[in-house]
Amino acid sequence: MPPTAQQRILQVTAMIPRGTVTTYGRVAELAGYFGAARQVGWVLRRQDPADTTIPWHRVVNATGAISMSTGRNGSDWIQRELLLEEGVPVDRSGRLPLRAYLWMPDPLQVLQDLAGD
DNA sequence: TACTTGACATATA
DNA sequence: ATATATGCCAAGT
């Protein structure tokens, strides 16, 4: 069975280094699903906020902010705390200096890692 | 099958 | 800096 989109999205997310962040759109792109940013949000939404096995908190939107929403039942604020713990400065509205903390992986390396499993 | 909903992104005003 | 408008993709109803 070929890996599902969800699996690849989680695999890419798992590669994000501590103390750095990336965007939904970028994760989709690296996973091989350019344009499917919303799907990334959908996948991360069903992760257990308490489970840090996969660093879901290192994914933010393209404006450089945590996507705050009442539907998240507070996981958005948990995300802020987790990022602060890693040294990523997030202000009270959830904004952060994206360009300074953005994960810049070598695309080829990412493909290698995805293939290797 | 058709319509609605979202942890999105980009372009405009 | 905000707000509105489209385009996107998959799941839920």
CSV table of N, CA and C (backbone and C1' of nucleotides) in Angstrom, one decimal:
chain,number,residue,atom,x,y,z
A,1,MET,N,0.8,-1.2,0.0
A,1,MET,CA,0.0,0.0,0.0
A,1,MET,C,0.9,1.3,0.0
A,2,PRO,N,0.6,2.2,-0.9
A,2,PRO,CA,1.3,3.4,-0.9
A,2,PRO,C,0.9,4.3,0.3
A,3,PRO,N,1.8,5.0,0.8
A,3,PRO,CA,1.4,5.8,2.0
A,3,PRO,C,0.3,6.8,1.7
A,4,THR,N,-0.5,7.0,2.7
A,4,THR,CA,-1.6,8.0,2.5
A,4,THR,C,-1.1,9.4,2.6
A,5,ALA,N,-2.0,10.3,2.2
A,5,ALA,CA,-1.6,11.7,2.3
A,5,ALA,C,-1.3,12.1,3.7
A,6,GLN,N,-2.2,11.6,4.6
A,6,GLN,CA,-2.1,11.9,6.0
A,6,GLN,C,-0.7,11.4,6.5
A,7,GLN,N,-0.3,10.2,6.1
A,7,GLN,CA,0.9,9.7,6.6
A,7,GLN,C,2.1,10.5,6.2
A,8,ARG,N,2.1,10.9,4.9
A,8,ARG,CA,3.2,11.7,4.4
A,8,ARG,C,3.2,13.1,5.1
A,9,ILE,N,2.1,13.6,5.3
A,9,ILE,CA,2.0,14.9,6.0
A,9,ILE,C,2.6,14.8,7.4
A,10,LEU,N,2.3,13.8,8.1
A,10,LEU,CA,2.8,13.6,9.4
A,10,LEU,C,4.3,13.3,9.4
A,11,GLN,N,4.8,12.6,8.4
A,11,GLN,CA,6.2,12.3,8.3
A,11,GLN,C,7.0,13.6,8.1
A,12,VAL,N,6.5,14.5,7.2
A,12,VAL,CA,7.2,15.8,7.0
A,12,VAL,C,7.1,16.6,8.3
A,13,THR,N,6.0,16.6,8.9
A,13,THR,CA,5.9,17.4,10.2
A,13,THR,C,6.9,16.9,11.2
A,14,ALA,N,7.1,15.6,11.2
A,14,ALA,CA,8.0,15.1,12.2
A,14,ALA,C,9.5,15.5,12.0
A,15,MET,N,9.8,16.0,10.8
A,15,MET,CA,11.1,16.4,10.5
A,15,MET,C,11.5,17.8,10.9
A,16,ILE,N,10.5,18.6,11.3
A,16,ILE,CA,10.7,20.0,11.7
A,16,ILE,C,11.5,20.0,12.9
A,17,PRO,N,12.7,20.6,12.9
A,17,PRO,CA,13.6,20.7,14.0
A,17,PRO,C,13.0,21.6,15.2
A,18,ARG,N,13.4,21.2,16.4
A,18,ARG,CA,13.0,21.9,17.6
A,18,ARG,C,13.5,23.4,17.4
A,19,GLY,N,12.6,24.3,17.9
A,19,GLY,CA,13.0,25.7,17.8
A,19,GLY,C,12.8,26.4,16.4
A,20,THR,N,12.2,25.6,15.5
A,20,THR,CA,11.9,26.2,14.2
A,20,THR,C,10.4,25.9,13.9
A,21,VAL,N,9.9,26.6,12.8
A,21,VAL,CA,8.6,26.4,12.4
A,21,VAL,C,8.5,26.4,10.9
A,22,THR,N,7.3,26.0,10.4
A,22,THR,CA,7.1,26.1,9.0
A,22,THR,C,5.6,26.3,8.8
A,23,THR,N,5.2,26.4,7.5
A,23,THR,CA,3.8,26.7,7.3
A,23,THR,C,3.0,25.5,6.8
A,24,TYR,N,1.7,25.6,6.8
A,24,TYR,CA,0.8,24.5,6.4
A,24,TYR,C,1.1,24.3,4.9
A,25,GLY,N,1.2,25.3,4.1
A,25,GLY,CA,1.4,25.2,2.7
A,25,GLY,C,2.7,24.5,2.4
A,26,ARG,N,3.7,24.9,3.1
A,26,ARG,CA,5.0,24.3,2.9
A,26,ARG,C,5.1,22.8,3.2
A,27,VAL,N,4.4,22.4,4.3
A,27,VAL,CA,4.3,21.0,4.6
A,27,VAL,C,3.6,20.2,3.5
A,28,ALA,N,2.5,20.8,3.0
A,28,ALA,CA,1.8,20.2,1.9
A,28,ALA,C,2.7,20.0,0.7
A,29,GLU,N,3.4,21.0,0.4
A,29,GLU,CA,4.3,21.0,-0.7
A,29,GLU,C,5.4,20.0,-0.6
A,30,LEU,N,6.0,19.9,0.5
A,30,LEU,CA,7.1,19.0,0.8
A,30,LEU,C,6.6,17.5,0.8
A,31,ALA,N,5.3,17.4,1.2
A,31,ALA,CA,4.7,16.0,1.3
A,31,ALA,C,4.3,15.6,-0.1
A,32,GLY,N,4.4,16.5,-1.1
A,32,GLY,CA,3.9,16.2,-2.4
A,32,GLY,C,2.5,16.5,-2.8
A,33,TYR,N,2.0,17.5,-2.0
A,33,TYR,CA,0.6,17.9,-2.2
A,33,TYR,C,0.5,19.4,-2.3
A,34,PHE,N,1.2,20.0,-3.3
A,34,PHE,CA,1.1,21.4,-3.4
A,34,PHE,C,-0.3,21.9,-3.5
A,35,GLY,N,-0.6,23.0,-2.7
A,35,GLY,CA,-1.9,23.5,-2.7
A,35,GLY,C,-2.9,22.9,-1.7
A,36,ALA,N,-2.5,21.9,-1.0
A,36,ALA,CA,-3.4,21.3,-0.1
A,36,ALA,C,-3.1,21.7,1.4
A,37,ALA,N,-2.9,23.0,1.6
A,37,ALA,CA,-2.6,23.5,2.9
A,37,ALA,C,-3.7,23.2,3.9
A,38,ARG,N,-5.0,23.3,3.4
A,38,ARG,CA,-6.1,23.0,4.3
A,38,ARG,C,-6.1,21.6,4.8
A,39,GLN,N,-5.6,20.7,4.0
A,39,GLN,CA,-5.6,19.3,4.3
A,39,GLN,C,-4.6,19.1,5.5
A,40,VAL,N,-3.6,19.8,5.5
A,40,VAL,CA,-2.6,19.7,6.5
A,40,VAL,C,-3.2,20.1,7.8
A,41,GLY,N,-4.0,21.2,7.8
A,41,GLY,CA,-4.7,21.6,9.0
A,41,GLY,C,-5.6,20.6,9.5
A,42,TRP,N,-6.3,19.9,8.5
A,42,TRP,CA,-7.2,18.9,8.9
A,42,TRP,C,-6.5,17.7,9.6
A,43,VAL,N,-5.4,17.3,9.1
A,43,VAL,CA,-4.6,16.2,9.6
A,43,VAL,C,-4.1,16.5,11.0
A,44,LEU,N,-3.5,17.7,11.2
A,44,LEU,CA,-3.0,18.1,12.5
A,44,LEU,C,-4.1,18.3,13.5
A,45,ARG,N,-5.2,18.7,13.1
A,45,ARG,CA,-6.4,18.9,14.0
A,45,ARG,C,-6.7,17.7,14.8
A,46,ARG,N,-6.6,16.5,14.1
A,46,ARG,CA,-7.0,15.3,14.8
A,46,ARG,C,-5.8,14.7,15.6
A,47,GLN,N,-4.7,15.4,15.8
A,47,GLN,CA,-3.6,14.9,16.6
A,47,GLN,C,-4.0,15.2,18.0
A,48,ASP,N,-3.5,14.4,18.9
A,48,ASP,CA,-3.8,14.6,20.4
A,48,ASP,C,-2.8,15.7,20.8
A,49,PRO,N,-3.4,16.9,21.2
A,49,PRO,CA,-2.6,18.0,21.6
A,49,PRO,C,-1.5,17.6,22.7
A,50,ALA,N,-1.8,16.6,23.5
A,50,ALA,CA,-0.9,16.2,24.5
A,50,ALA,C,0.2,15.3,24.0
A,51,ASP,N,0.0,14.8,22.8
A,51,ASP,CA,1.1,14.0,22.2
A,51,ASP,C,2.1,14.7,21.4
A,52,THR,N,3.2,14.9,22.0
A,52,THR,CA,4.3,15.7,21.3
A,52,THR,C,5.2,14.8,20.4
A,53,THR,N,4.8,13.5,20.2
A,53,THR,CA,5.6,12.6,19.4
A,53,THR,C,5.8,13.3,18.1
A,54,ILE,N,4.7,13.9,17.5
A,54,ILE,CA,4.8,14.6,16.3
A,54,ILE,C,4.7,16.1,16.6
A,55,PRO,N,5.7,16.9,16.3
A,55,PRO,CA,5.7,18.3,16.6
A,55,PRO,C,4.7,19.1,15.8
A,56,TRP,N,3.4,18.9,16.0
A,56,TRP,CA,2.3,19.5,15.3
A,56,TRP,C,2.4,21.0,15.6
A,57,HIS,N,2.9,21.4,16.8
A,57,HIS,CA,2.9,22.8,17.2
A,57,HIS,C,3.9,23.7,16.4
A,58,ARG,N,4.8,23.0,15.6
A,58,ARG,CA,5.7,23.8,14.8
A,58,ARG,C,5.2,24.2,13.4
A,59,VAL,N,3.9,24.0,13.2
A,59,VAL,CA,3.3,24.4,11.9
A,59,VAL,C,2.3,25.6,12.2
A,60,VAL,N,2.6,26.7,11.5
A,60,VAL,CA,1.8,27.9,11.6
A,60,VAL,C,1.4,28.4,10.2
A,61,ASN,N,0.5,29.4,10.2
A,61,ASN,CA,0.1,29.8,8.9
A,61,ASN,C,1.1,30.8,8.2
A,62,ALA,N,0.8,31.0,7.0
A,62,ALA,CA,1.8,31.8,6.1
A,62,ALA,C,1.9,33.3,6.6
A,63,THR,N,1.1,33.8,7.4
A,63,THR,CA,1.2,35.2,7.9
A,63,THR,C,2.1,35.2,9.1
A,64,GLY,N,2.6,34.0,9.5
A,64,GLY,CA,3.5,34.0,10.6
A,64,GLY,C,2.8,34.1,11.9
A,65,ALA,N,1.6,33.4,12.0
A,65,ALA,CA,0.9,33.4,13.3
A,65,ALA,C,0.2,32.1,13.5
A,66,ILE,N,0.0,31.8,14.8
A,66,ILE,CA,-0.7,30.6,15.1
A,66,ILE,C,-2.2,30.8,14.6
A,67,SER,N,-2.7,29.8,14.0
A,67,SER,CA,-4.1,29.9,13.6
A,67,SER,C,-5.0,29.7,14.8
A,68,MET,N,-5.5,30.8,15.3
A,68,MET,CA,-6.3,30.8,16.5
A,68,MET,C,-7.8,30.5,16.1
A,69,SER,N,-8.5,29.7,16.8
A,69,SER,CA,-9.9,29.4,16.5
A,69,SER,C,-10.6,28.8,17.7
A,70,THR,N,-11.8,29.2,17.9
A,70,THR,CA,-12.5,28.7,19.1
A,70,THR,C,-12.7,27.2,19.0
A,71,GLY,N,-12.8,26.7,17.7
A,71,GLY,CA,-13.0,25.3,17.5
A,71,GLY,C,-11.8,24.5,18.0
A,72,ARG,N,-10.7,25.1,18.3
A,72,ARG,CA,-9.6,24.3,18.8
A,72,ARG,C,-9.6,24.0,20.3
A,73,ASN,N,-10.6,24.6,20.9
A,73,ASN,CA,-10.7,24.3,22.4
A,73,ASN,C,-9.4,24.5,23.2
A,74,GLY,N,-8.7,25.6,22.8
A,74,GLY,CA,-7.5,25.9,23.6
A,74,GLY,C,-6.2,25.3,23.1
A,75,SER,N,-6.2,24.4,22.1
A,75,SER,CA,-5.0,23.8,21.6
A,75,SER,C,-4.1,24.9,21.0
A,76,ASP,N,-4.7,25.9,20.6
A,76,ASP,CA,-4.0,27.0,20.0
A,76,ASP,C,-3.1,27.7,21.0
A,77,TRP,N,-3.6,27.8,22.2
A,77,TRP,CA,-2.8,28.4,23.3
A,77,TRP,C,-1.7,27.4,23.8
A,78,ILE,N,-2.1,26.1,23.7
A,78,ILE,CA,-1.1,25.1,24.1
A,78,ILE,C,0.1,25.2,23.1
A,79,GLN,N,-0.3,25.4,21.9
A,79,GLN,CA,0.7,25.5,20.8
A,79,GLN,C,1.7,26.7,21.1
A,80,ARG,N,1.1,27.8,21.6
A,80,ARG,CA,1.9,29.0,21.9
A,80,ARG,C,2.9,28.6,23.0
A,81,GLU,N,2.4,28.0,24.0
A,81,GLU,CA,3.3,27.6,25.2
A,81,GLU,C,4.4,26.7,24.7
A,82,LEU,N,4.1,25.7,23.9
A,82,LEU,CA,5.1,24.8,23.4
A,82,LEU,C,6.2,25.5,22.6
A,83,LEU,N,5.8,26.4,21.8
A,83,LEU,CA,6.7,27.2,21.0
A,83,LEU,C,7.6,28.1,21.9
A,84,LEU,N,7.0,28.7,22.9
A,84,LEU,CA,7.8,29.5,23.8
A,84,LEU,C,8.8,28.7,24.5
A,85,GLU,N,8.4,27.5,24.9
A,85,GLU,CA,9.4,26.6,25.6
A,85,GLU,C,10.6,26.3,24.7
A,86,GLU,N,10.4,26.3,23.4
A,86,GLU,CA,11.5,26.0,22.4
A,86,GLU,C,12.2,27.2,22.1
A,87,GLY,N,11.9,28.4,22.6
A,87,GLY,CA,12.6,29.6,22.3
A,87,GLY,C,12.0,30.4,21.2
A,88,VAL,N,10.8,30.0,20.7
A,88,VAL,CA,10.2,30.8,19.6
A,88,VAL,C,9.4,31.9,20.2
A,89,PRO,N,9.7,33.1,20.0
A,89,PRO,CA,8.9,34.2,20.6
A,89,PRO,C,7.6,34.5,19.9
A,90,VAL,N,6.5,34.1,20.6
A,90,VAL,CA,5.2,34.3,20.1
A,90,VAL,C,4.5,35.3,21.0
A,91,ASP,N,4.0,36.3,20.4
A,91,ASP,CA,3.3,37.4,21.2
A,91,ASP,C,1.9,37.0,21.6
A,92,ARG,N,1.3,37.8,22.3
A,92,ARG,CA,0.0,37.5,22.8
A,92,ARG,C,-1.1,37.2,21.8
A,93,SER,N,-0.9,37.7,20.6
A,93,SER,CA,-2.0,37.5,19.6
A,93,SER,C,-1.6,36.3,18.8
A,94,GLY,N,-0.5,35.6,19.1
A,94,GLY,CA,-0.1,34.4,18.4
A,94,GLY,C,0.9,34.7,17.3
A,95,ARG,N,1.3,35.9,17.1
A,95,ARG,CA,2.2,36.2,16.0
A,95,ARG,C,3.7,35.9,16.4
A,96,LEU,N,4.5,35.6,15.4
A,96,LEU,CA,5.9,35.3,15.6
A,96,LEU,C,6.7,35.7,14.4
A,97,PRO,N,8.0,36.0,14.6
A,97,PRO,CA,8.9,36.4,13.5
A,97,PRO,C,9.2,35.2,12.6
A,98,LEU,N,8.3,34.9,11.7
A,98,LEU,CA,8.4,33.7,10.8
A,98,LEU,C,9.7,33.6,10.1
A,99,ARG,N,10.1,34.6,9.4
A,99,ARG,CA,11.4,34.6,8.6
A,99,ARG,C,12.6,34.2,9.4
A,100,ALA,N,12.6,34.6,10.7
A,100,ALA,CA,13.8,34.3,11.5
A,100,ALA,C,13.8,32.8,12.0
A,101,TYR,N,12.6,32.2,12.2
A,101,TYR,CA,12.5,30.9,12.7
A,101,TYR,C,12.1,29.8,11.7
A,102,LEU,N,12.0,30.2,10.5
A,102,LEU,CA,11.5,29.3,9.4
A,102,LEU,C,12.4,28.1,9.1
A,103,TRP,N,11.9,26.9,9.1
A,103,TRP,CA,12.7,25.7,8.8
A,103,TRP,C,13.0,25.8,7.3
A,104,MET,N,14.3,25.7,6.9
A,104,MET,CA,14.7,25.7,5.5
A,104,MET,C,15.4,24.4,5.2
A,105,PRO,N,14.6,23.3,4.9
A,105,PRO,CA,15.2,22.0,4.6
A,105,PRO,C,15.7,21.9,3.2
A,106,ASP,N,16.5,21.0,2.9
A,106,ASP,CA,17.0,20.7,1.5
A,106,ASP,C,15.9,19.8,1.0
A,107,PRO,N,15.1,20.3,0.0
A,107,PRO,CA,14.0,19.5,-0.5
A,107,PRO,C,14.4,18.1,-0.9
A,108,LEU,N,15.6,17.9,-1.5
A,108,LEU,CA,16.0,16.6,-1.9
A,108,LEU,C,16.2,15.7,-0.7
A,109,GLN,N,16.7,16.3,0.4
A,109,GLN,CA,16.9,15.5,1.6
A,109,GLN,C,15.6,15.1,2.2
A,110,VAL,N,14.6,15.9,2.1
A,110,VAL,CA,13.3,15.6,2.6
A,110,VAL,C,12.8,14.4,1.8
A,111,LEU,N,12.9,14.4,0.5
A,111,LEU,CA,12.5,13.3,-0.4
A,111,LEU,C,13.2,12.0,0.0
A,112,GLN,N,14.4,12.2,0.3
A,112,GLN,CA,15.2,11.0,0.7
A,112,GLN,C,14.6,10.4,2.0
A,113,ASP,N,14.4,11.2,2.9
A,113,ASP,CA,13.9,10.8,4.2
A,113,ASP,C,12.5,10.2,4.0
A,114,LEU,N,11.7,10.7,3.2
A,114,LEU,CA,10.3,10.2,3.0
A,114,LEU,C,10.4,8.8,2.3
A,115,ALA,N,11.3,8.7,1.4
A,115,ALA,CA,11.5,7.4,0.7
A,115,ALA,C,12.1,6.4,1.6
A,116,GLY,N,13.0,6.8,2.5
A,116,GLY,CA,13.6,5.8,3.4
A,116,GLY,C,12.6,5.3,4.4
A,117,ASP,N,11.7,6.1,4.8
A,117,ASP,CA,10.7,5.7,5.9
A,117,ASP,C,11.5,5.4,7.2
B,1,DT,P,-22.1,11.0,-7.7
B,1,DT,O5',-23.3,11.7,-7.1
B,1,DT,C5',-24.6,11.7,-7.8
B,1,DT,C4',-25.4,12.9,-7.3
B,1,DT,C3',-24.7,14.2,-7.4
B,1,DT,O3',-25.6,15.2,-7.7
B,1,DT,C1',-25.1,13.7,-5.1
B,2,DA,P,-25.1,16.7,-7.8
B,2,DA,O5',-25.4,17.4,-6.4
B,2,DA,C5',-26.8,17.5,-6.0
B,2,DA,C4',-26.8,18.5,-4.8
B,2,DA,C3',-26.0,19.8,-5.1
B,2,DA,O3',-26.7,20.9,-4.5
B,2,DA,C1',-25.2,18.6,-3.2
B,3,DC,P,-25.9,22.3,-4.4
B,3,DC,O5',-25.6,22.3,-2.8
B,3,DC,C5',-26.6,22.1,-1.9
B,3,DC,C4',-26.2,22.3,-0.5
B,3,DC,C3',-25.3,23.6,-0.4
B,3,DC,O3',-25.6,24.2,0.9
B,3,DC,C1',-24.0,21.8,0.3
B,4,DT,P,-24.8,25.6,1.3
B,4,DT,O5',-23.9,25.0,2.5
B,4,DT,C5',-24.5,24.1,3.5
B,4,DT,C4',-23.6,23.8,4.6
B,4,DT,C3',-22.7,25.0,5.1
B,4,DT,O3',-22.6,24.9,6.5
B,4,DT,C1',-21.3,23.2,4.3
B,5,DT,P,-21.9,26.1,7.3
B,5,DT,O5',-20.5,25.4,7.6
B,5,DT,C5',-20.5,24.1,8.2
B,5,DT,C4',-19.0,23.7,8.5
B,5,DT,C3',-18.1,24.8,8.9
B,5,DT,O3',-17.3,24.4,10.0
B,5,DT,C1',-17.2,23.6,7.1
B,6,DG,P,-16.9,25.5,11.1
B,6,DG,O5',-15.3,25.2,10.9
B,6,DG,C5',-14.5,25.3,10.7
B,6,DG,C4',-13.3,24.4,10.4
B,6,DG,C3',-12.0,25.3,10.5
B,6,DG,O3',-10.9,24.6,11.0
B,6,DG,C1',-12.3,24.4,8.3
B,7,DA,P,-10.7,25.0,12.6
B,7,DA,O5',-9.2,25.3,12.5
B,7,DA,C5',-8.5,26.3,12.8
B,7,DA,C4',-7.1,26.3,12.3
B,7,DA,C3',-6.9,25.6,10.9
B,7,DA,O3',-5.9,26.4,10.2
B,7,DA,C1',-5.5,24.6,12.6
B,8,DC,P,-6.4,27.6,9.3
B,8,DC,O5',-5.8,27.2,7.9
B,8,DC,C5',-4.7,26.2,7.7
B,8,DC,C4',-4.1,26.4,6.4
B,8,DC,C3',-3.3,27.7,6.2
B,8,DC,O3',-2.1,27.4,5.5
B,8,DC,C1',-5.0,27.6,4.6
B,9,DA,P,-1.1,28.7,5.2
B,9,DA,O5',-1.6,29.2,3.8
B,9,DA,C5',-1.5,28.3,2.6
B,9,DA,C4',-1.6,29.1,1.3
B,9,DA,C3',-0.8,30.4,1.3
B,9,DA,O3',-0.2,30.6,0.1
B,9,DA,C1',-3.0,30.9,0.9
B,10,DT,P,0.9,31.8,-0.2
B,10,DT,O5',0.1,32.8,-1.2
B,10,DT,C5',-0.6,32.2,-2.3
B,10,DT,C4',-1.4,33.2,-3.0
B,10,DT,C3',-0.7,34.6,-3.1
B,10,DT,O3',-0.8,35.0,-4.5
B,10,DT,C1',-2.9,34.8,-2.2
B,11,DA,P,-0.2,36.5,-4.8
B,11,DA,O5',-1.5,37.3,-5.2
B,11,DA,C5',-2.6,36.7,-5.9
B,11,DA,C4',-3.7,37.6,-6.0
B,11,DA,C3',-3.3,39.1,-6.3
B,11,DA,O3',-4.2,39.7,-7.2
B,11,DA,C1',-4.5,39.0,-4.3
B,12,DT,P,-3.7,41.1,-7.9
B,12,DT,O5',-4.7,42.1,-7.3
B,12,DT,C5',-5.3,41.8,-6.1
B,12,DT,C4',-6.7,42.5,-5.9
B,12,DT,C3',-6.5,44.0,-6.0
B,12,DT,O3',-7.8,44.6,-6.4
B,12,DT,C1',-6.9,43.4,-3.8
B,13,DA,P,-7.9,46.2,-6.5
B,13,DA,O5',-8.5,46.7,-5.1
B,13,DA,C5',-9.8,46.2,-4.8
B,13,DA,C4',-10.3,46.9,-3.5
B,13,DA,C3',-9.9,48.4,-3.5
B,13,DA,O3',-11.0,49.1,-2.8
B,13,DA,C1',-8.9,47.4,-1.7
C,1,DA,P,1.0,45.4,10.7
C,1,DA,O5',0.0,46.6,10.5
C,1,DA,C5',-0.5,47.2,11.7
C,1,DA,C4',-2.0,47.3,11.6
C,1,DA,C3',-2.7,45.9,11.7
C,1,DA,O3',-3.9,46.0,12.4
C,1,DA,C1',-3.1,46.8,9.6
C,2,DT,P,-4.6,44.7,12.9
C,2,DT,O5',-6.0,44.8,12.2
C,2,DT,C5',-6.0,45.4,10.9
C,2,DT,C4',-7.5,45.7,10.5
C,2,DT,C3',-8.4,44.4,10.5
C,2,DT,O3',-9.7,44.8,10.7
C,2,DT,C1',-7.9,45.0,8.3
C,3,DA,P,-10.9,43.7,10.7
C,3,DA,O5',-11.3,43.7,9.1
C,3,DA,C5',-11.7,44.9,8.5
C,3,DA,C4',-12.2,44.6,7.1
C,3,DA,C3',-13.0,43.3,7.1
C,3,DA,O3',-14.2,43.5,6.3
C,3,DA,C1',-11.2,43.2,5.5
C,4,DT,P,-15.3,42.3,6.1
C,4,DT,O5',-15.1,42.0,4.6
C,4,DT,C5',-14.9,43.1,3.7
C,4,DT,C4',-14.7,42.6,2.3
C,4,DT,C3',-15.5,41.4,1.9
C,4,DT,O3',-16.1,41.5,0.6
C,4,DT,C1',-13.2,41.0,1.6
C,5,DA,P,-16.9,40.3,0.0
C,5,DA,O5',-15.7,39.6,-0.9
C,5,DA,C5',-15.0,40.4,-1.9
C,5,DA,C4',-14.3,39.5,-2.9
C,5,DA,C3',-15.1,38.2,-3.2
C,5,DA,O3',-14.8,37.9,-4.6
C,5,DA,C1',-13.0,37.7,-2.2
C,6,DT,P,-15.9,37.0,-5.3
C,6,DT,O5',-15.0,35.8,-5.8
C,6,DT,C5',-13.9,35.5,-5.0
C,6,DT,C4',-12.8,35.0,-5.8
C,6,DT,C3',-13.1,33.5,-6.3
C,6,DT,O3',-12.4,33.3,-7.5
C,6,DT,C1',-11.5,33.5,-4.6
C,7,DG,P,-12.6,31.8,-8.1
C,7,DG,O5',-11.5,30.9,-7.5
C,7,DG,C5',-10.1,31.3,-7.7
C,7,DG,C4',-9.2,30.2,-7.1
C,7,DG,C3',-9.7,28.8,-7.3
C,7,DG,O3',-8.6,28.0,-7.7
C,7,DG,C1',-9.4,29.2,-5.0
C,8,DC,P,-8.9,26.4,-8.0
C,8,DC,O5',-8.2,25.5,-6.9
C,8,DC,C5',-7.8,26.1,-5.7
C,8,DC,C4',-7.1,25.2,-4.8
C,8,DC,C3',-7.6,23.8,-4.8
C,8,DC,O3',-6.6,22.8,-4.9
C,8,DC,C1',-8.0,24.9,-2.6
C,9,DC,P,-7.2,21.4,-5.4
C,9,DC,O5',-7.4,20.6,-4.1
C,9,DC,C5',-6.4,20.5,-3.1
C,9,DC,C4',-6.8,19.7,-1.9
C,9,DC,C3',-7.7,18.6,-2.3
C,9,DC,O3',-7.4,17.4,-1.6
C,9,DC,C1',-8.8,20.0,-0.7
C,10,DA,P,-8.1,16.0,-2.0
C,10,DA,O5',-8.7,15.6,-0.6
C,10,DA,C5',-7.9,15.6,0.5
C,10,DA,C4',-8.8,15.6,1.8
C,10,DA,C3',-9.8,14.4,1.8
C,10,DA,O3',-9.9,13.9,3.1
C,10,DA,C1',-11.0,16.5,2.0
C,11,DA,P,-10.6,12.5,3.4
C,11,DA,O5',-11.6,12.9,4.5
C,11,DA,C5',-11.7,14.3,4.9
C,11,DA,C4',-12.5,14.5,6.2
C,11,DA,C3',-13.5,13.4,6.6
C,11,DA,O3',-13.8,13.6,7.9
C,11,DA,C1',-14.6,15.2,5.6
C,12,DG,P,-14.8,12.7,8.7
C,12,DG,O5',-16.1,13.5,8.8
C,12,DG,C5',-16.1,14.9,9.2
C,12,DG,C4',-17.4,15.6,9.2
C,12,DG,C3',-18.6,14.7,9.6
C,12,DG,O3',-19.5,15.5,10.4
C,12,DG,C1',-18.9,15.6,7.5
C,13,DT,P,-20.7,14.8,11.3
C,13,DT,O5',-22.0,15.3,10.6
C,13,DT,C5',-21.9,16.0,9.3
C,13,DT,C4',-23.2,16.6,9.0
C,13,DT,C3',-24.4,15.8,9.2
C,13,DT,O3',-25.6,16.6,9.4
C,13,DT,C1',-24.1,16.0,6.9
